[in-house]
GROMACS .gro file of C-alpha atoms in nm:
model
  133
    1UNK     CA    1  24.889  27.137   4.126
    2UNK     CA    2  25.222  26.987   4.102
    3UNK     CA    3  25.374  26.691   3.838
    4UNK     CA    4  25.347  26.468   4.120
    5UNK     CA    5  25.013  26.578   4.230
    6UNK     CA    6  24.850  26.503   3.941
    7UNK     CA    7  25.032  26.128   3.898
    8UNK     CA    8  24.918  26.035   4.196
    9UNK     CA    9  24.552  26.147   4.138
   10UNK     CA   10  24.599  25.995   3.799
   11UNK     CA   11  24.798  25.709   3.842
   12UNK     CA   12  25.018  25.794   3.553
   13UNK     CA   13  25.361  25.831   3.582
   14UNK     CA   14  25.520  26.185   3.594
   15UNK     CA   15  25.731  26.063   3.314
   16UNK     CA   16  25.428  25.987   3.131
   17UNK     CA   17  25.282  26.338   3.224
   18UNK     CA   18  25.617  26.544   3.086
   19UNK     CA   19  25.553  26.279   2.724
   20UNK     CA   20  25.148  26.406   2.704
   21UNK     CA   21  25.321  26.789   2.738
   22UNK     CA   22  25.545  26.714   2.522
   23UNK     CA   23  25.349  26.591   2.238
   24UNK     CA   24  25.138  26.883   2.334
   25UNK     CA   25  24.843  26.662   2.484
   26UNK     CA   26  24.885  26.825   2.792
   27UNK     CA   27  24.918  27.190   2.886
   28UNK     CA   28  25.078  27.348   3.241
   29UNK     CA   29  25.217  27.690   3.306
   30UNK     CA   30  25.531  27.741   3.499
   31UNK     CA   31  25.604  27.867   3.822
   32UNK     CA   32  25.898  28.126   3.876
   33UNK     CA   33  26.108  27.852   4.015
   34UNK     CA   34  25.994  27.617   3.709
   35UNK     CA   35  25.822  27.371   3.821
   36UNK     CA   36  25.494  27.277   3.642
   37UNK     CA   37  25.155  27.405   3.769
   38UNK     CA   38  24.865  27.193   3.639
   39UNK     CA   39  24.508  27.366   3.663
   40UNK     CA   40  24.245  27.058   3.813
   41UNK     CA   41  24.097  27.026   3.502
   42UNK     CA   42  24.452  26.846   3.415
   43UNK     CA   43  24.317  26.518   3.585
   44UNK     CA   44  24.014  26.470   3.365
   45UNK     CA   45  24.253  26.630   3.016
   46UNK     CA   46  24.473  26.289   3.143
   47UNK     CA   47  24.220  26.029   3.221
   48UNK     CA   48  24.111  26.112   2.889
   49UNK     CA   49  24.453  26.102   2.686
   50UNK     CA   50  24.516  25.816   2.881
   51UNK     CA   51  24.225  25.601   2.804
   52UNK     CA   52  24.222  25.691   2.424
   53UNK     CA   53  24.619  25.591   2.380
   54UNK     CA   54  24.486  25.256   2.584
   55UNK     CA   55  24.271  25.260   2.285
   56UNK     CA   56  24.474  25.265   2.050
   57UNK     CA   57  24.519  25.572   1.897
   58UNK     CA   58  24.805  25.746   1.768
   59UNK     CA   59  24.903  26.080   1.993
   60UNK     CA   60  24.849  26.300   1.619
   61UNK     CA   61  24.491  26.163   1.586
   62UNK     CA   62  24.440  26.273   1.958
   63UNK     CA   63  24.620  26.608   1.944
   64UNK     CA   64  24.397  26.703   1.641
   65UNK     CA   65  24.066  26.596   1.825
   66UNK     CA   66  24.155  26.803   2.131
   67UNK     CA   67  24.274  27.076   1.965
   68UNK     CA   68  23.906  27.078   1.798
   69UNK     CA   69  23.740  27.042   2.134
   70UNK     CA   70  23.450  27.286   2.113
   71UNK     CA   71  23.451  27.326   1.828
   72UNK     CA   72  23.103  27.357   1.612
   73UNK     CA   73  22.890  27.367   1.317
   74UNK     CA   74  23.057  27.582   1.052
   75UNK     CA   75  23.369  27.600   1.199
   76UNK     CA   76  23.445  27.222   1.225
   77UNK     CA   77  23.362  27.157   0.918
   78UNK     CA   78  23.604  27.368   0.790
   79UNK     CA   79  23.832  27.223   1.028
   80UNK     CA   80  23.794  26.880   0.978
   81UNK     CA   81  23.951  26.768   0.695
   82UNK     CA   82  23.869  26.445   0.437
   83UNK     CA   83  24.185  26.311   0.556
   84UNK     CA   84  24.127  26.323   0.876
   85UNK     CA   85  23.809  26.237   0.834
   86UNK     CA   86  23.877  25.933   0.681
   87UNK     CA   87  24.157  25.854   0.954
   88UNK     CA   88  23.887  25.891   1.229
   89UNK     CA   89  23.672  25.626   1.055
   90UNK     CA   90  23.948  25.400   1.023
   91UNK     CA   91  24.056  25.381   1.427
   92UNK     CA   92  23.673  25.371   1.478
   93UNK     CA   93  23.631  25.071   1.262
   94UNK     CA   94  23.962  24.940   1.460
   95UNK     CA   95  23.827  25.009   1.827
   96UNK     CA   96  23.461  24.841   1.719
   97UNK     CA   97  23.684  24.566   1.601
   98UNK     CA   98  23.872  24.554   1.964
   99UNK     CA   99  23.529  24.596   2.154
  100UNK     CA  100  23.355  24.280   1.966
  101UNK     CA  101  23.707  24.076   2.039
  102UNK     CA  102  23.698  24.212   2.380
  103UNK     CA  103  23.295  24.111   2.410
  104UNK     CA  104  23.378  23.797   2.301
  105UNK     CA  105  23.624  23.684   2.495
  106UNK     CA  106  23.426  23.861   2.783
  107UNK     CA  107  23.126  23.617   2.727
  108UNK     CA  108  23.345  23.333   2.701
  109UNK     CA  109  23.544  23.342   3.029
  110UNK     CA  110  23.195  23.450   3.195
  111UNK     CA  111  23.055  23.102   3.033
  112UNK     CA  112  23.309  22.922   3.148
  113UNK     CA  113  23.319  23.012   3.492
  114UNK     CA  114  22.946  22.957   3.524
  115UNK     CA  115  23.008  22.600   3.409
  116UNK     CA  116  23.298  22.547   3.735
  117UNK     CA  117  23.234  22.434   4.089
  118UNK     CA  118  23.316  22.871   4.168
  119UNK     CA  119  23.094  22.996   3.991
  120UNK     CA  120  22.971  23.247   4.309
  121UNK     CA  121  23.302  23.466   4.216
  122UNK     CA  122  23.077  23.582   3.952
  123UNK     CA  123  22.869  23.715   4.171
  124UNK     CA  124  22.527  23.715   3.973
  125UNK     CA  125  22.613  23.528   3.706
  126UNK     CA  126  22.421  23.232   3.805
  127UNK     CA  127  22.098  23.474   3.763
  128UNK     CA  128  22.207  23.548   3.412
  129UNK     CA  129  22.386  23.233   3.272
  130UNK     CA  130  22.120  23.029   3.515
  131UNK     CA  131  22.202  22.712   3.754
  132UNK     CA  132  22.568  22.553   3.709
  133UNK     CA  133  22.457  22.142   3.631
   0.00000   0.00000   0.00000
């Protein structure tokens, strides 16, 4: 499929799309006339590099993890390195600290809307936060 293909089933921006190739987070071959020619396993390659820059982490980290994709046992070991390692655990410890902020705040806005006169655009929060006094 074609660059703009593959933003529209993606909802990235081709712009976007050439910065994931360039930073070699993205792979297409080219056609005679050069344009790009994704393979459909491109739109799941970006969802993915999408969601974990969303994250938070830096394009090296996920270069290196998707260049070890597959990878197993023996072989990753070797491949994995204390430094990187140690740079994994540290953006994990960073996105568990986003996900309890995020939880929080989630819970919060929830509780407060349960408490208002709308609390139906909740949907079934009145089942799980019980009867608005």
């Amino acid at each position: 499929m074609r660059i703009g293909e593959l933003s529209q089933r993606t909802q990235v921006p081709t712009r976007m799309l050439r910065y994931y190739e360039e930073q070699d987070l993205l792979r297409s071959d080219r056609q005679a006339n050069g344009y790009r020619d994704y393979p459909e396993s491109a739109v799941a390659q970006v969802e993915l590099v999408r969601g974990l820059i969303s994250s938070g982490l830096p394009t090296r980290l996920i270069k290196t993890m998707l260049n070890m994709e597959g990878v197993q046992g023996e072989e990753l070991a070797r491949t994995c390195t204390r430094n990187l390692a140690e740079d994994l655990a540290q953006e994990l410890e960073t996105l568990e600290s986003k996900i309890a902020c995020l939880t929080r705040s989630r819970d919060t806005v929830r509780s407060f809307l349960a408490r208002t006169r709308h609390a139906e655009v909740l949907g079934d929060a009145r089942a799980v936060l019980g009867p608005v006094a």
